[in-house]
């Protein structure tokens, strides 16, 4: 009983001194260095190449950032009056308005789906499927744009189709 009391009373004083702290720190460093091949860094080891790496800042570009955000808001705001104007008039009488509506709807959808892919399938976390889905979205967008162009030039057009479906 007296030995355990003596040990309990002297142990905190030993580690309370600066030599005790440095002895404990060096003992932990030796134990850490013996257990792994990574170099000891105060605050913990730093592993590179994982999803925990900080994101690097992209180079400045006019197609991303505030210009990109302003374009998205402008496109979204322009869809409301453009849709109302396309349905108030006939698509066959104003084919340019019908074409602009088709392109705007496809681009609006592309920007929305691209934002989902950037948020949830980032290429740093998913190095194979992330870029694959981005390129799949781009290919699908080009295909839909070709289809909308063909439908507007060779068939009744987007607004006429929606009017017929709505009244059917």
PDB file of C-alpha atoms in Angstrom:
ATOM      1  CA  UNK A   1       0.000   0.000   0.000  1.00  0.00           C
ATOM      2  CA  UNK A   2       2.766   2.418   0.838  1.00  0.00           C
ATOM      3  CA  UNK A   3       4.597   1.593  -2.423  1.00  0.00           C
ATOM      4  CA  UNK A   4       1.571   2.434  -4.567  1.00  0.00           C
ATOM      5  CA  UNK A   5       1.000   5.641  -2.588  1.00  0.00           C
ATOM      6  CA  UNK A   6       4.632   6.622  -3.044  1.00  0.00           C
ATOM      7  CA  UNK A   7       4.452   5.909  -6.775  1.00  0.00           C
ATOM      8  CA  UNK A   8       1.246   7.924  -7.155  1.00  0.00           C
ATOM      9  CA  UNK A   9       2.659  10.894  -5.307  1.00  0.00           C
ATOM     10  CA  UNK A  10       6.048  11.034  -7.100  1.00  0.00           C
ATOM     11  CA  UNK A  11       4.879  10.257 -10.644  1.00  0.00           C
ATOM     12  CA  UNK A  12       2.930  13.520 -11.226  1.00  0.00           C
ATOM     13  CA  UNK A  13       5.821  15.566  -9.872  1.00  0.00           C
ATOM     14  CA  UNK A  14       8.242  13.816 -12.185  1.00  0.00           C
ATOM     15  CA  UNK A  15       6.179  14.524 -15.283  1.00  0.00           C
ATOM     16  CA  UNK A  16       5.339  18.014 -14.104  1.00  0.00           C
ATOM     17  CA  UNK A  17       8.936  19.055 -14.440  1.00  0.00           C
ATOM     18  CA  UNK A  18      10.278  20.077 -17.834  1.00  0.00           C
ATOM     19  CA  UNK A  19      12.739  17.212 -17.929  1.00  0.00           C
ATOM     20  CA  UNK A  20       9.906  14.778 -17.317  1.00  0.00           C
ATOM     21  CA  UNK A  21       7.876  16.250 -20.172  1.00  0.00           C
ATOM     22  CA  UNK A  22      10.789  16.071 -22.562  1.00  0.00           C
ATOM     23  CA  UNK A  23      11.501  12.501 -21.461  1.00  0.00           C
ATOM     24  CA  UNK A  24       7.878  11.566 -22.106  1.00  0.00           C
ATOM     25  CA  UNK A  25       7.888  13.345 -25.462  1.00  0.00           C
ATOM     26  CA  UNK A  26      11.103  11.642 -26.569  1.00  0.00           C
ATOM     27  CA  UNK A  27       9.754   8.281 -25.431  1.00  0.00           C
ATOM     28  CA  UNK A  28       6.618   8.814 -27.508  1.00  0.00           C
ATOM     29  CA  UNK A  29       8.702   9.900 -30.498  1.00  0.00           C
ATOM     30  CA  UNK A  30      10.873   6.808 -30.255  1.00  0.00           C
ATOM     31  CA  UNK A  31       7.787   4.604 -29.976  1.00  0.00           C
ATOM     32  CA  UNK A  32       6.159   6.343 -32.973  1.00  0.00           C
ATOM     33  CA  UNK A  33       9.319   6.185 -35.071  1.00  0.00           C
ATOM     34  CA  UNK A  34       9.736   2.495 -34.306  1.00  0.00           C
ATOM     35  CA  UNK A  35       6.133   1.687 -35.254  1.00  0.00           C
ATOM     36  CA  UNK A  36       5.997   3.385 -38.666  1.00  0.00           C
ATOM     37  CA  UNK A  37       8.223   4.505 -41.487  1.00  0.00           C
ATOM     38  CA  UNK A  38       6.746   8.012 -41.646  1.00  0.00           C
ATOM     39  CA  UNK A  39       8.801  10.853 -40.250  1.00  0.00           C
ATOM     40  CA  UNK A  40       7.490  12.329 -37.025  1.00  0.00           C
ATOM     41  CA  UNK A  41       5.974  15.760 -37.415  1.00  0.00           C
ATOM     42  CA  UNK A  42       4.692  17.699 -34.409  1.00  0.00           C
ATOM     43  CA  UNK A  43       0.922  17.562 -34.553  1.00  0.00           C
ATOM     44  CA  UNK A  44       0.845  14.207 -36.283  1.00  0.00           C
ATOM     45  CA  UNK A  45       2.029  12.648 -39.511  1.00  0.00           C
ATOM     46  CA  UNK A  46       1.052  14.187 -42.845  1.00  0.00           C
ATOM     47  CA  UNK A  47       0.027  11.714 -45.506  1.00  0.00           C
ATOM     48  CA  UNK A  48      -0.112  12.905 -49.095  1.00  0.00           C
ATOM     49  CA  UNK A  49      -2.339  11.522 -51.818  1.00  0.00           C
ATOM     50  CA  UNK A  50      -5.546  10.997 -49.864  1.00  0.00           C
ATOM     51  CA  UNK A  51      -8.952  12.653 -49.906  1.00  0.00           C
ATOM     52  CA  UNK A  52      -7.878  14.573 -46.816  1.00  0.00           C
ATOM     53  CA  UNK A  53      -5.399  16.689 -48.785  1.00  0.00           C
ATOM     54  CA  UNK A  54      -6.348  20.343 -48.996  1.00  0.00           C
ATOM     55  CA  UNK A  55      -7.886  21.426 -52.258  1.00  0.00           C
ATOM     56  CA  UNK A  56      -5.528  23.323 -54.504  1.00  0.00           C
ATOM     57  CA  UNK A  57      -6.733  26.653 -55.794  1.00  0.00           C
ATOM     58  CA  UNK A  58      -7.620  26.516 -59.499  1.00  0.00           C
ATOM     59  CA  UNK A  59      -6.027  29.049 -61.807  1.00  0.00           C
ATOM     60  CA  UNK A  60      -8.201  32.128 -62.489  1.00  0.00           C
ATOM     61  CA  UNK A  61     -10.595  31.566 -65.357  1.00  0.00           C
ATOM     62  CA  UNK A  62     -13.487  33.579 -66.747  1.00  0.00           C
ATOM     63  CA  UNK A  63     -15.478  30.406 -67.340  1.00  0.00           C
ATOM     64  CA  UNK A  64     -15.534  29.602 -63.594  1.00  0.00           C
ATOM     65  CA  UNK A  65     -16.088  31.606 -60.462  1.00  0.00           C
ATOM     66  CA  UNK A  66     -18.175  34.757 -60.336  1.00  0.00           C
ATOM     67  CA  UNK A  67     -18.601  35.009 -64.127  1.00  0.00           C
ATOM     68  CA  UNK A  68     -19.835  31.433 -64.221  1.00  0.00           C
ATOM     69  CA  UNK A  69     -22.218  32.083 -61.335  1.00  0.00           C
ATOM     70  CA  UNK A  70     -23.542  35.257 -62.999  1.00  0.00           C
ATOM     71  CA  UNK A  71     -24.133  33.353 -66.255  1.00  0.00           C
ATOM     72  CA  UNK A  72     -26.071  30.641 -64.403  1.00  0.00           C
ATOM     73  CA  UNK A  73     -28.288  33.231 -62.680  1.00  0.00           C
ATOM     74  CA  UNK A  74     -28.845  35.140 -65.917  1.00  0.00           C
ATOM     75  CA  UNK A  75     -29.783  31.948 -67.762  1.00  0.00           C
ATOM     76  CA  UNK A  76     -32.177  30.890 -64.989  1.00  0.00           C
ATOM     77  CA  UNK A  77     -33.806  34.315 -64.856  1.00  0.00           C
ATOM     78  CA  UNK A  78     -34.133  34.468 -68.664  1.00  0.00           C
ATOM     79  CA  UNK A  79     -35.948  31.123 -68.813  1.00  0.00           C
ATOM     80  CA  UNK A  80     -39.120  32.500 -67.179  1.00  0.00           C
ATOM     81  CA  UNK A  81     -39.947  35.240 -69.698  1.00  0.00           C
ATOM     82  CA  UNK A  82     -38.602  33.151 -72.582  1.00  0.00           C
ATOM     83  CA  UNK A  83     -40.920  30.257 -71.686  1.00  0.00           C
ATOM     84  CA  UNK A  84     -43.913  32.575 -71.329  1.00  0.00           C
ATOM     85  CA  UNK A  85     -43.141  34.258 -74.661  1.00  0.00           C
ATOM     86  CA  UNK A  86     -42.676  30.930 -76.453  1.00  0.00           C
ATOM     87  CA  UNK A  87     -46.052  29.650 -75.305  1.00  0.00           C
ATOM     88  CA  UNK A  88     -47.864  32.946 -75.858  1.00  0.00           C
ATOM     89  CA  UNK A  89     -46.734  32.892 -79.492  1.00  0.00           C
ATOM     90  CA  UNK A  90     -46.623  30.027 -81.929  1.00  0.00           C
ATOM     91  CA  UNK A  91     -43.364  28.098 -82.285  1.00  0.00           C
ATOM     92  CA  UNK A  92     -43.806  27.931 -86.039  1.00  0.00           C
ATOM     93  CA  UNK A  93     -44.226  31.706 -86.305  1.00  0.00           C
ATOM     94  CA  UNK A  94     -41.084  32.418 -84.265  1.00  0.00           C
ATOM     95  CA  UNK A  95     -38.632  29.536 -84.797  1.00  0.00           C
ATOM     96  CA  UNK A  96     -35.687  31.531 -83.389  1.00  0.00           C
ATOM     97  CA  UNK A  97     -37.468  31.866 -80.048  1.00  0.00           C
ATOM     98  CA  UNK A  98     -38.252  28.151 -80.125  1.00  0.00           C
ATOM     99  CA  UNK A  99     -34.570  27.376 -80.797  1.00  0.00           C
ATOM    100  CA  UNK A 100     -33.382  29.699 -78.031  1.00  0.00           C
ATOM    101  CA  UNK A 101     -35.775  28.075 -75.586  1.00  0.00           C
ATOM    102  CA  UNK A 102     -34.543  24.608 -76.540  1.00  0.00           C
ATOM    103  CA  UNK A 103     -30.875  25.563 -76.177  1.00  0.00           C
ATOM    104  CA  UNK A 104     -31.488  27.425 -72.909  1.00  0.00           C
ATOM    105  CA  UNK A 105     -33.341  24.506 -71.343  1.00  0.00           C
ATOM    106  CA  UNK A 106     -30.604  22.056 -72.327  1.00  0.00           C
ATOM    107  CA  UNK A 107     -27.811  24.336 -71.057  1.00  0.00           C
ATOM    108  CA  UNK A 108     -29.691  24.980 -67.796  1.00  0.00           C
ATOM    109  CA  UNK A 109     -30.064  21.220 -67.277  1.00  0.00           C
ATOM    110  CA  UNK A 110     -26.404  20.614 -68.164  1.00  0.00           C
ATOM    111  CA  UNK A 111     -25.201  23.192 -65.623  1.00  0.00           C
ATOM    112  CA  UNK A 112     -27.407  21.651 -62.915  1.00  0.00           C
ATOM    113  CA  UNK A 113     -26.284  18.082 -63.555  1.00  0.00           C
ATOM    114  CA  UNK A 114     -22.656  19.216 -63.780  1.00  0.00           C
ATOM    115  CA  UNK A 115     -22.972  20.856 -60.358  1.00  0.00           C
ATOM    116  CA  UNK A 116     -24.269  17.560 -58.950  1.00  0.00           C
ATOM    117  CA  UNK A 117     -21.345  15.652 -60.445  1.00  0.00           C
ATOM    118  CA  UNK A 118     -18.803  18.181 -59.157  1.00  0.00           C
ATOM    119  CA  UNK A 119     -20.284  17.998 -55.650  1.00  0.00           C
ATOM    120  CA  UNK A 120     -20.786  14.253 -55.305  1.00  0.00           C
ATOM    121  CA  UNK A 121     -18.400  12.577 -57.782  1.00  0.00           C
ATOM    122  CA  UNK A 122     -15.325  14.784 -57.485  1.00  0.00           C
ATOM    123  CA  UNK A 123     -12.327  13.503 -59.445  1.00  0.00           C
ATOM    124  CA  UNK A 124     -10.063  13.610 -56.372  1.00  0.00           C
ATOM    125  CA  UNK A 125     -12.278  11.165 -54.530  1.00  0.00           C
ATOM    126  CA  UNK A 126     -13.413   9.151 -57.561  1.00  0.00           C
ATOM    127  CA  UNK A 127     -10.498   9.327 -60.039  1.00  0.00           C
ATOM    128  CA  UNK A 128     -12.099   7.014 -62.616  1.00  0.00           C
ATOM    129  CA  UNK A 129     -15.860   7.382 -62.355  1.00  0.00           C
ATOM    130  CA  UNK A 130     -15.766  11.161 -61.730  1.00  0.00           C
ATOM    131  CA  UNK A 131     -14.225  12.172 -65.082  1.00  0.00           C
ATOM    132  CA  UNK A 132     -16.140   9.368 -66.824  1.00  0.00           C
ATOM    133  CA  UNK A 133     -19.488  10.737 -65.675  1.00  0.00           C
ATOM    134  CA  UNK A 134     -18.458  14.295 -66.603  1.00  0.00           C
ATOM    135  CA  UNK A 135     -17.602  13.222 -70.139  1.00  0.00           C
ATOM    136  CA  UNK A 136     -20.793  11.148 -70.322  1.00  0.00           C
ATOM    137  CA  UNK A 137     -22.785  14.238 -69.360  1.00  0.00           C
ATOM    138  CA  UNK A 138     -20.994  16.318 -72.015  1.00  0.00           C
ATOM    139  CA  UNK A 139     -21.664  13.692 -74.687  1.00  0.00           C
ATOM    140  CA  UNK A 140     -25.321  13.445 -73.655  1.00  0.00           C
ATOM    141  CA  UNK A 141     -25.653  17.235 -73.754  1.00  0.00           C
ATOM    142  CA  UNK A 142     -24.224  17.385 -77.281  1.00  0.00           C
ATOM    143  CA  UNK A 143     -26.568  14.580 -78.329  1.00  0.00           C
ATOM    144  CA  UNK A 144     -29.593  16.355 -76.857  1.00  0.00           C
ATOM    145  CA  UNK A 145     -28.594  19.637 -78.536  1.00  0.00           C
ATOM    146  CA  UNK A 146     -28.378  17.849 -81.906  1.00  0.00           C
ATOM    147  CA  UNK A 147     -31.763  16.235 -81.237  1.00  0.00           C
ATOM    148  CA  UNK A 148     -33.371  19.561 -80.287  1.00  0.00           C
ATOM    149  CA  UNK A 149     -31.950  21.166 -83.436  1.00  0.00           C
ATOM    150  CA  UNK A 150     -33.267  18.328 -85.614  1.00  0.00           C
ATOM    151  CA  UNK A 151     -36.652  18.408 -83.905  1.00  0.00           C
ATOM    152  CA  UNK A 152     -36.990  22.179 -84.270  1.00  0.00           C
ATOM    153  CA  UNK A 153     -35.918  22.274 -87.932  1.00  0.00           C
ATOM    154  CA  UNK A 154     -37.409  19.049 -89.322  1.00  0.00           C
ATOM    155  CA  UNK A 155     -40.489  18.556 -87.140  1.00  0.00           C
ATOM    156  CA  UNK A 156     -43.098  20.673 -85.338  1.00  0.00           C
ATOM    157  CA  UNK A 157     -40.739  22.203 -82.757  1.00  0.00           C
ATOM    158  CA  UNK A 158     -40.509  22.177 -78.995  1.00  0.00           C
ATOM    159  CA  UNK A 159     -43.316  24.580 -78.102  1.00  0.00           C
ATOM    160  CA  UNK A 160     -45.771  23.010 -80.557  1.00  0.00           C
ATOM    161  CA  UNK A 161     -44.994  19.576 -79.104  1.00  0.00           C
ATOM    162  CA  UNK A 162     -45.584  20.758 -75.539  1.00  0.00           C
ATOM    163  CA  UNK A 163     -48.816  22.511 -76.598  1.00  0.00           C
ATOM    164  CA  UNK A 164     -50.090  19.317 -78.253  1.00  0.00           C
ATOM    165  CA  UNK A 165     -49.127  17.164 -75.280  1.00  0.00           C
ATOM    166  CA  UNK A 166     -50.747  19.653 -72.882  1.00  0.00           C
ATOM    167  CA  UNK A 167     -54.059  19.667 -74.782  1.00  0.00           C
ATOM    168  CA  UNK A 168     -54.119  15.905 -75.479  1.00  0.00           C
TER     169      UNK A 168
END
